[in-house]
């Protein structure tokens, strides 16, 4: 439509009032004056369908009669919410049961943008959502609704006035557009309802004759009130909430400092900023890592943690050294300590039981470990609040009305131990007990011990597989929605019929590609692997050297930069593997078909081909795009058998042997350079047949020679590629590094090994560490070494992707692999960083030009930051999924044979003042054993002594690394509905009753 | 000050006219008559204060006259780096080459340098320093840049410069700032610890010790939309009066030819608290002529009288401009259509 657009130019005399001037303080402390012109128009449409007085009424999205289903407004109404309503109640507007016609003013939209960008994006999405009727009215550009700030008026008041003015205009506009016509019934005029939480604004509006309502008032009278009221954010709407408690409330937490003071403090290095980490063992403790200190800053007690929630970006003040403390050695469980706290009136009593208990815990001098810098939170820069998976704490329900539908305040206990309990008001409490639900934190007042939140939706019954599965994905923020149409449109049109076209000079697929179809290439993967992204070959060259090739799926051929599929992959970052499910980074057509290097079909690949001597010294390496046809897809086991079977003498088997030979040499070289052989508890869940998805057993992963074969070649490929792209793009190469851990991380482990085994852990370099780890052996306990390696792994930092131009050249190294440079190239189907590396390598060999975004350091940094985060979350999600299935498997085993108790051998990992943590390597689980009766705790020797009840038997001492036997049971926690692995000592002492 | 070259005949013709009884000027004015002065403030919206001034605009075609634009711009300065505690004022005058077409670029530079010097030295004098240019004691302060551009010169450019400068400074608004203070629990603790006097280890100077520094670390804008408060002492800014001396007599507001014809001009800069409390802020003698000391005394008291007239009518006009730009415009906006 090429309708004429005209702008009415203001007359010069209006300039002073139509120019919007404001000042801006820049990050560098300069003050800038900004000037905006405003042109007023007469033709801004009201958005009501078929409005007779608007110029173009056909495109309106608001129904002509308004919404007729609200009992308070029988003549129909339109909703006009103000800014705070959107800021606080976005969940309500997004609810699919809430869809009255909404007039969204430009003033409101802009204010929301200034206050919160994520909310602004949600609001924008809302305007286009199906089933919602939202019209954006540009009131600041409408000549009749535009207003000018009065002398001495605050910006807020000005905006409120603008909103009221627009409401007024709408009302008169509607009556003008629907004039009474003689002979016909008087037209019914819908009202425009100003929705605001601000009492003063409401008063002013009522004075001006406008109809207004608070959100709660409005929703209360709706038909769907029961459901919608729960979605309302806890908001101090003084009207409805009884005022009884307010007066007596006392601030429990200090107020945060104003943002500007925080910034000033940080600049002056009096305050520090960092991410808040809650302690998993003690809910009254947390820490913040700050670059200025080598050790994390300890925060002890509620007041000092000052309403920080796991992951918040906080500002802390550090106490004088005389007040520094050590972390406690005691396990303090939130569920146990706060058991009796009443959700309804916990705010009333000042010196209530909980407070005394907590103070006791915090003040207890049971802190023996070394003191750590200690501080307190004085402000929060960015909240990390999102929706959390929780259970309703059934004991917090008011017992009398377990079946009624009246509103009550209850506690929701998040699944994650790192989060505080959330208080929420709901009418559906009884029906939500025993369900997994999603809860958002709205706010945390200084007067309230717990944060307040609201119910978002129910996920299903706790421990049902679907609910647990979804809650896992939500908890680790894994995007699991199916791929949208825009993304699927980026796939090749031929779908699964796509094949490599016949070789010709004109076909774009074959341009500059090497034809490697004749090579004896095979892939080795775990069983049932569908996304095969690597394949290998090796052959002896006429000159006696060996040619070895790693062929990686050419994902970048299909995933082009900057299209919807690419951005989705970038935001997903990685494929997430759960026990029984895989959440793909790329649509499965690519991942499991077109890119997957299946046997006997032609596939596009990106190959790295080396010429190696017999001793695996690299003579040269080249990279090329290629077409391959894999000859076989082996599992690790198959490949191993083939290799070991002397009767097999075909070329494929020979090439596997050749590869294996090289891999051993490569590994030896790597180990000599000081690569670490680390371990993490990995177990494998056997899933039963398709009929019952229940796991039947747990076993530890077995490692074969062929695992290491594949691994060595992948490492070789990654290192070679890293060198190449770093040379070509020194500023923006996508690399991966593993920083050497600060030696202090090992202090505890060193001390332990020294005292408990007489082993000397040398952490001066990775080589020294590797060698000293090798020496930590107990002759008759083969798993002891693994245990030490697991503990050493926990002391390390995690590896991360980074942009080569962003950090110093000397920090590129990969500590664990002892390689000076490293990247990820070999799994582009399931890791986004690899896709970027493919693009850079492809540009480095002159195959394609590099997309401009990959020349921008800031872009690469931003993407990699996201990928790092996703990677971490994906690992945690996978681990949590395994844990859940281990629990299920254990329970299944118990149920099958209730008499047969599960007793496993384990090691003591850590001792606490009132308990110990035991690691059962066979099941890969770690459990806490707590003692109710007093025990002796010797922090110096990492030992506890348990008095044996009854006749003067000798006390039993247990220390770290001791071999114990535990009885494992799965227990359903009464309060949280959490399937908890419960361990009880059986040897050296039966801890039942202790 | 040969901005216009004049033949000897022309010079003597003009001088003879001025010394005749009754004196005759080429445009028919009385000796002490000013041409029309036109003033508008707020002409540059992005500046913090601005004014356009014209002396002697032709009422028929709106052209001619001495045209000057003055504007102020506030900048935040770090006191430690290059600023001055409590703020500072820097003036600069630029002459448009179109105003002086016959001057070579070098001569033009000299001329604007002269003007800059007079303006800057007079206005940045401590007696006129506005109190509200400081932001954060010993840390941050405003730098007030006053830039004046001479667009055209039809004589009496110095009076025009000072009037425009006064108008722009009068119009200047300083954004309101608020100090952001660090809470001082730690500081209190520290001093408490040290009064103890027992702990020797603590007497070493600590990097965290902030007792010497002011508690405020940074500042913030109070209101982003507000232009701010008026510059302190805005009524004090001086005006100048140029007396063109022809032997025993003198005249005001000379045009270019007259200025070229007189051997000596005296520039007197006055600031007033009220009519009876004048301060001489500066004097300058321009030109090659000579003058007796006793003559200066009477010139000074005459100059004071004329300066007050200019000063008070300028103040009235500035107040009027203020009203025009706030109330009247707002009313017009409300009653539009």
XYZ file of N, CA, C and O in Angstrom, chain A residues 370-489:
480
model
N 40.567 -22.470 57.588
C 41.276 -21.219 57.472
C 40.316 -20.074 57.167
O 39.324 -20.252 56.468
N 40.630 -18.904 57.679
C 39.723 -17.779 57.484
C 39.791 -17.278 56.052
O 40.824 -17.337 55.402
N 38.685 -16.766 55.638
C 38.555 -16.322 54.266
C 38.089 -14.872 54.321
O 37.438 -14.478 55.266
N 38.396 -14.075 53.295
C 37.830 -12.725 53.289
C 36.310 -12.829 53.390
O 35.695 -13.656 52.730
N 35.752 -11.989 54.239
C 34.330 -12.081 54.499
C 33.702 -10.722 54.254
O 34.343 -9.697 54.456
N 32.487 -10.723 53.804
C 31.855 -9.446 53.524
C 30.361 -9.554 53.522
O 29.804 -10.530 54.019
N 29.754 -8.533 52.976
C 28.299 -8.558 52.901
C 27.840 -7.913 51.600
O 28.548 -7.079 51.012
N 26.657 -8.290 51.190
C 26.093 -7.747 49.960
C 25.506 -6.375 50.269
O 24.729 -6.234 51.200
N 25.888 -5.372 49.486
C 25.307 -4.058 49.697
C 24.430 -3.623 48.533
O 23.767 -2.601 48.597
N 24.414 -4.417 47.476
C 23.549 -4.046 46.363
C 23.549 -5.128 45.309
O 24.410 -6.005 45.309
N 22.552 -5.079 44.475
C 22.447 -6.056 43.397
C 22.419 -5.288 42.097
O 21.622 -4.374 41.929
N 23.335 -5.633 41.211
C 23.356 -4.936 39.924
C 22.373 -5.579 38.981
O 21.593 -4.928 38.312
N 22.402 -6.906 38.925
C 21.480 -7.576 38.008
C 20.958 -8.832 38.675
O 21.728 -9.656 39.132
N 19.663 -8.932 38.721
C 19.040 -10.120 39.258
C 19.082 -11.228 38.226
O 18.981 -10.978 37.034
N 19.195 -12.436 38.701
C 19.192 -13.570 37.791
C 17.895 -14.343 37.966
O 17.842 -15.539 37.805
N 16.859 -13.636 38.385
C 15.618 -14.334 38.668
C 14.968 -14.844 37.396
O 14.903 -14.156 36.390
N 14.505 -16.077 37.464
C 13.757 -16.630 36.350
C 12.714 -17.532 36.967
O 12.461 -17.469 38.156
N 12.094 -18.353 36.144
C 11.111 -19.267 36.709
C 11.857 -20.462 37.287
O 12.770 -20.997 36.661
N 11.518 -20.845 38.512
C 12.182 -21.970 39.151
C 11.212 -23.135 39.306
O 10.023 -22.933 39.552
N 11.736 -24.317 39.194
C 10.909 -25.490 39.426
C 10.858 -25.730 40.937
O 11.891 -25.780 41.589
N 9.665 -25.845 41.463
C 9.506 -25.961 42.905
C 8.474 -27.034 43.248
O 7.765 -27.537 42.381
N 8.435 -27.337 44.531
C 7.340 -28.124 45.092
C 6.666 -27.266 46.127
O 7.312 -26.461 46.784
N 5.391 -27.476 46.304
C 4.718 -26.800 47.413
C 5.101 -27.558 48.681
O 5.059 -28.786 48.728
N 5.474 -26.792 49.663
C 5.798 -27.407 50.935
C 4.483 -27.734 51.645
O 3.769 -26.846 52.088
N 4.173 -29.011 51.715
C 2.829 -29.366 52.171
C 2.601 -28.985 53.629
O 1.478 -28.732 54.035
N 3.672 -28.871 54.393
C 3.456 -28.510 55.793
C 3.120 -27.033 55.954
O 2.648 -26.617 56.995
N 3.386 -26.250 54.933
C 3.099 -24.831 55.082
C 1.632 -24.529 54.784
O 1.186 -23.406 54.928
N 0.897 -25.532 54.317
C -0.525 -25.317 54.079
C -1.238 -25.166 55.414
O -0.933 -25.871 56.364
N -2.176 -24.249 55.460
C -2.956 -24.132 56.684
C -3.800 -25.406 56.759
O -4.560 -25.704 55.851
N -3.634 -26.125 57.838
C -4.170 -27.476 57.841
C -5.691 -27.503 57.700
O -6.260 -28.388 57.091
N -6.364 -26.474 58.221
C -7.825 -26.519 58.253
C -8.436 -26.513 56.855
O -9.505 -27.061 56.631
N -7.785 -25.904 55.915
C -8.461 -25.778 54.624
C -7.735 -26.530 53.513
O -7.567 -26.035 52.422
N -7.330 -27.712 53.793
C -6.609 -28.473 52.791
C -7.460 -28.709 51.550
O -6.947 -28.936 50.474
N -8.758 -28.660 51.714
C -9.577 -28.948 50.543
C -10.291 -27.711 50.018
O -10.916 -27.739 48.969
N -10.186 -26.591 50.732
C -10.932 -25.425 50.280
C -10.162 -24.713 49.180
O -8.988 -24.968 48.935
N -10.850 -23.817 48.526
C -10.198 -23.104 47.426
C -9.881 -21.665 47.807
O -9.727 -20.821 46.945
N -9.812 -21.403 49.104
C -9.525 -20.028 49.479
C -8.041 -19.747 49.296
O -7.216 -20.666 49.246
N -7.729 -18.480 49.223
C -6.342 -18.119 48.977
C -5.517 -18.337 50.238
O -5.945 -18.052 51.336
N -4.365 -18.876 50.079
C -3.490 -19.008 51.227
C -2.039 -18.825 50.818
O -1.688 -18.919 49.644
N -1.260 -18.538 51.815
C 0.150 -18.312 51.552
C 0.911 -19.584 51.885
O 0.753 -20.149 52.962
N 1.713 -20.021 50.942
C 2.447 -21.265 51.160
C 3.900 -21.080 50.748
O 4.254 -20.090 50.114
N 4.705 -22.033 51.122
C 6.101 -22.012 50.693
C 6.289 -22.931 49.495
O 5.711 -24.021 49.450
N 7.092 -22.488 48.566
C 7.502 -23.366 47.484
C 8.982 -23.636 47.678
O 9.764 -22.710 47.873
N 9.350 -24.895 47.679
C 10.750 -25.241 47.851
C 11.343 -25.544 46.486
O 10.918 -26.479 45.833
N 12.299 -24.750 46.064
C 12.905 -25.004 44.760
C 13.650 -26.343 44.764
O 14.154 -26.781 45.793
N 13.689 -26.961 43.611
C 14.402 -28.220 43.475
C 15.887 -28.014 43.747
O 16.546 -28.843 44.355
N 16.389 -26.890 43.284
C 17.809 -26.641 43.489
C 18.045 -26.255 44.945
O 17.356 -25.409 45.495
N 19.064 -26.864 45.540
C 19.360 -26.579 46.946
C 19.948 -25.190 47.121
O 20.112 -24.710 48.229
N 20.289 -24.570 46.018
C 20.976 -23.287 46.119
C 20.001 -22.134 46.285
O 20.410 -21.008 46.471
N 18.733 -22.423 46.201
C 17.767 -21.339 46.205
C 16.992 -21.315 47.514
O 16.769 -22.355 48.129
N 16.589 -20.139 47.917
C 15.783 -20.043 49.135
C 14.344 -20.472 48.849
O 13.942 -20.567 47.693
N 13.616 -20.716 49.907
C 12.208 -21.015 49.703
C 11.504 -19.758 49.226
O 11.885 -18.644 49.567
N 10.466 -19.943 48.458
C 9.747 -18.799 47.910
C 8.346 -18.816 48.496
O 7.711 -19.868 48.557
N 7.908 -17.645 48.940
C 6.564 -17.585 49.480
C 5.609 -17.160 48.376
O 5.909 -16.245 47.619
N 4.507 -17.843 48.240
C 3.550 -17.404 47.245
C 2.134 -17.579 47.741
O 1.865 -18.373 48.634
N 1.258 -16.793 47.165
C -0.154 -16.872 47.517
C -0.883 -17.568 46.393
O -0.701 -17.229 45.231
N -1.676 -18.522 46.730
C -2.391 -19.244 45.686
C -3.713 -19.764 46.208
O -3.884 -19.976 47.407
N -4.639 -19.948 45.308
C -5.909 -20.577 45.653
C -5.867 -22.067 45.369
O -6.742 -22.807 45.752
N -4.884 -22.452 44.614
C -4.886 -23.845 44.168
C -3.977 -24.725 45.010
O -3.675 -25.846 44.630
N -3.541 -24.164 46.137
C -2.526 -24.867 46.925
C -2.800 -26.358 47.099
O -1.929 -27.180 46.790
N -3.986 -26.749 47.548
C -4.176 -28.178 47.801
C -3.944 -29.027 46.541
O -3.366 -30.103 46.622
N -4.374 -28.517 45.394
C -4.226 -29.328 44.195
C -2.788 -29.320 43.692
O -2.405 -30.140 42.854
N -2.013 -28.380 44.173
C -0.635 -28.312 43.686
C 0.313 -29.148 44.521
O 1.455 -29.377 44.126
N -0.147 -29.587 45.664
C 0.729 -30.401 46.505
C 1.061 -31.689 45.754
O 0.196 -32.302 45.139
N 2.311 -32.013 45.753
C 2.713 -33.229 45.060
C 2.962 -33.017 43.590
O 3.234 -33.959 42.859
N 2.881 -31.786 43.151
C 3.174 -31.515 41.751
C 4.480 -30.753 41.649
O 4.891 -30.078 42.579
N 5.068 -30.840 40.487
C 6.179 -29.931 40.206
C 5.570 -28.695 39.592
O 4.763 -28.805 38.662
N 5.920 -27.553 40.117
C 5.347 -26.323 39.570
C 6.450 -25.335 39.255
O 7.567 -25.444 39.740
N 6.093 -24.381 38.432
C 7.036 -23.351 38.036
C 6.670 -22.079 38.799
O 5.516 -21.666 38.778
N 7.647 -21.485 39.468
C 7.377 -20.307 40.284
C 8.395 -19.224 39.934
O 9.570 -19.510 39.732
N 7.919 -18.011 39.829
C 8.816 -16.886 39.563
C 8.961 -16.052 40.823
O 7.975 -15.857 41.529
N 10.149 -15.562 41.074
C 10.331 -14.624 42.193
C 9.974 -13.233 41.708
O 10.401 -12.819 40.630
N 9.148 -12.526 42.469
C 8.774 -11.169 42.083
C 9.617 -10.135 42.791
O 10.061 -9.172 42.205
N 9.760 -10.327 44.063
C 10.483 -9.304 44.802
C 10.926 -9.894 46.126
O 10.455 -10.966 46.541
N 11.798 -9.173 46.756
C 12.236 -9.609 48.069
C 12.381 -8.358 48.911
O 13.319 -7.586 48.726
N 11.419 -8.151 49.787
C 11.409 -6.937 50.601
C 12.396 -7.074 51.746
O 12.719 -8.190 52.170
N 12.782 -5.928 52.249
C 13.699 -5.966 53.388
C 13.016 -6.541 54.613
O 13.654 -7.012 55.528
N 11.686 -6.465 54.618
C 10.972 -6.899 55.809
C 10.657 -8.386 55.775
O 10.144 -8.934 56.734
N 10.926 -9.028 54.672
C 10.472 -10.396 54.519
C 11.656 -11.349 54.511
O 12.644 -11.112 53.814
N 11.532 -12.410 55.271
C 12.639 -13.350 55.319
C 12.813 -14.048 53.975
O 13.915 -14.320 53.544
N 11.693 -14.331 53.339
C 11.753 -15.082 52.081
C 11.356 -14.190 50.918
O 10.604 -13.235 51.077
N 11.828 -14.534 49.750
C 11.364 -13.813 48.576
C 9.908 -14.160 48.295
O 9.441 -15.233 48.674
N 9.237 -13.237 47.642
C 7.865 -13.520 47.291
C 7.753 -13.776 45.814
O 8.440 -13.156 45.010
N 6.894 -14.688 45.454
C 6.781 -15.021 44.051
C 5.375 -15.371 43.684
O 4.464 -15.231 44.486
N 5.197 -15.799 42.459
C 3.877 -16.254 42.058
C 3.990 -17.501 41.196
O 5.020 -17.786 40.613
N 2.881 -18.178 41.152
C 2.789 -19.452 40.476
C 2.678 -19.208 38.968
O 1.894 -18.361 38.539
N 3.447 -19.904 38.167
C 3.349 -19.709 36.716
C 2.553 -20.840 36.077
O 1.541 -20.611 35.437
N 3.013 -22.080 36.243
C 2.189 -23.181 35.759
C 2.645 -24.477 36.400
O 3.738 -24.556 36.972
N 1.802 -25.460 36.298
C 2.141 -26.753 36.870
C 2.771 -27.623 35.792
O 2.395 -27.556 34.620
N 3.767 -28.416 36.181
C 4.442 -29.260 35.195
C 3.932 -30.698 35.242
O 4.156 -31.459 34.321
N 3.274 -31.044 36.321
C 2.787 -32.423 36.422
C 3.202 -33.029 37.733
O 3.897 -32.411 38.540
N 2.793 -34.235 37.920
C 3.021 -34.886 39.186
C 4.514 -35.115 39.416
O 5.243 -35.500 38.508
N 4.929 -34.861 40.652
C 6.337 -35.059 40.969
C 6.694 -36.521 40.731
O 5.876 -37.418 40.967
N 7.868 -36.731 40.267
C 8.409 -38.058 40.006
C 7.787 -38.749 38.805
O 8.197 -39.849 38.461
N 6.788 -38.128 38.199
C 6.369 -38.692 36.918
C 7.468 -38.304 35.944
O 8.092 -37.247 36.073
N 7.701 -39.175 34.996
C 8.863 -38.937 34.161
C 8.743 -37.648 33.360
O 9.707 -36.908 33.211
N 7.552 -37.361 32.864
C 7.362 -36.178 32.022
C 7.660 -34.911 32.815
O 8.374 -34.034 32.346
N 7.075 -34.868 34.013
C 7.264 -33.661 34.816
C 8.732 -33.488 35.179
O 9.284 -32.392 35.098
N 9.384 -34.567 35.569
C 10.783 -34.464 35.979
C 11.646 -34.066 34.794
O 12.561 -33.268 34.901
N 11.315 -34.676 33.649
C 12.060 -34.378 32.442
C 11.984 -32.891 32.111
O 12.981 -32.240 31.891
N 10.741 -32.380 32.112
C 10.568 -30.979 31.745
C 11.176 -30.076 32.807
O 11.779 -29.058 32.492
N 11.032 -30.474 34.050
C 11.559 -29.620 35.100
C 13.075 -29.552 35.008
O 13.681 -28.519 35.255
N 13.666 -30.648 34.604
C 15.116 -30.656 34.408
C 15.531 -29.658 33.335
O 16.470 -28.890 33.498
N 14.808 -29.698 32.236
C 15.149 -28.808 31.133
C 14.944 -27.361 31.544
O 15.755 -26.490 31.225
N 13.865 -27.100 32.273
C 13.596 -25.730 32.705
C 14.637 -25.271 33.707
O 15.139 -24.154 33.648
N 14.961 -26.159 34.624
C 15.891 -25.810 35.680
C 17.259 -25.439 35.101
O 17.941 -24.568 35.605
N 17.643 -26.096 34.029
C 18.951 -25.797 33.427
C 18.808 -24.940 32.182
O 19.711 -24.868 31.358
N 17.657 -24.323 32.065
C 17.423 -23.357 30.991
C 17.731 -23.910 29.613
O 18.298 -23.229 28.762
N 17.419 -25.183 29.406
C 17.674 -25.777 28.091
C 16.503 -25.442 27.173
O 15.369 -25.751 27.504
N 16.760 -24.773 26.063
C 15.648 -24.490 25.155
C 15.222 -25.786 24.458
O 16.016 -26.379 23.740
N 14.009 -26.237 24.707
C 13.632 -27.547 24.190
C 12.433 -27.475 23.262
O 11.852 -28.475 22.913
N 12.041 -26.287 22.889
C 10.904 -26.186 21.984
C 11.274 -26.740 20.627
O 12.414 -26.662 20.215
N 10.268 -27.280 19.903
C 10.583 -27.754 18.551
C 11.031 -26.583 17.677
O 10.681 -25.429 17.935
N 11.782 -26.902 16.643
C 12.280 -25.852 15.759
C 11.121 -25.219 14.995
O 10.222 -25.915 14.520
N 11.155 -23.894 14.895
C 10.075 -23.181 14.219
C 10.175 -23.281 12.709
O 11.137 -23.820 12.163
N 9.183 -22.731 12.057
C 9.114 -22.866 10.602
C 10.256 -22.110 9.927
O 10.867 -22.605 8.989
N 10.536 -20.925 10.441
C 11.601 -20.131 9.822
C 12.915 -20.905 9.836
O 13.722 -20.801 8.913
N 13.111 -21.700 10.895
C 14.350 -22.456 11.010
C 14.334 -23.636 10.048
O 15.302 -23.890 9.321
N 13.198 -24.317 10.005
C 13.109 -25.487 9.125
C 13.194 -25.069 7.661
O 13.624 -25.848 6.809
N 12.794 -23.834 7.382
C 12.877 -23.355 5.998
C 14.314 -23.213 5.524
O 14.562 -23.106 4.327
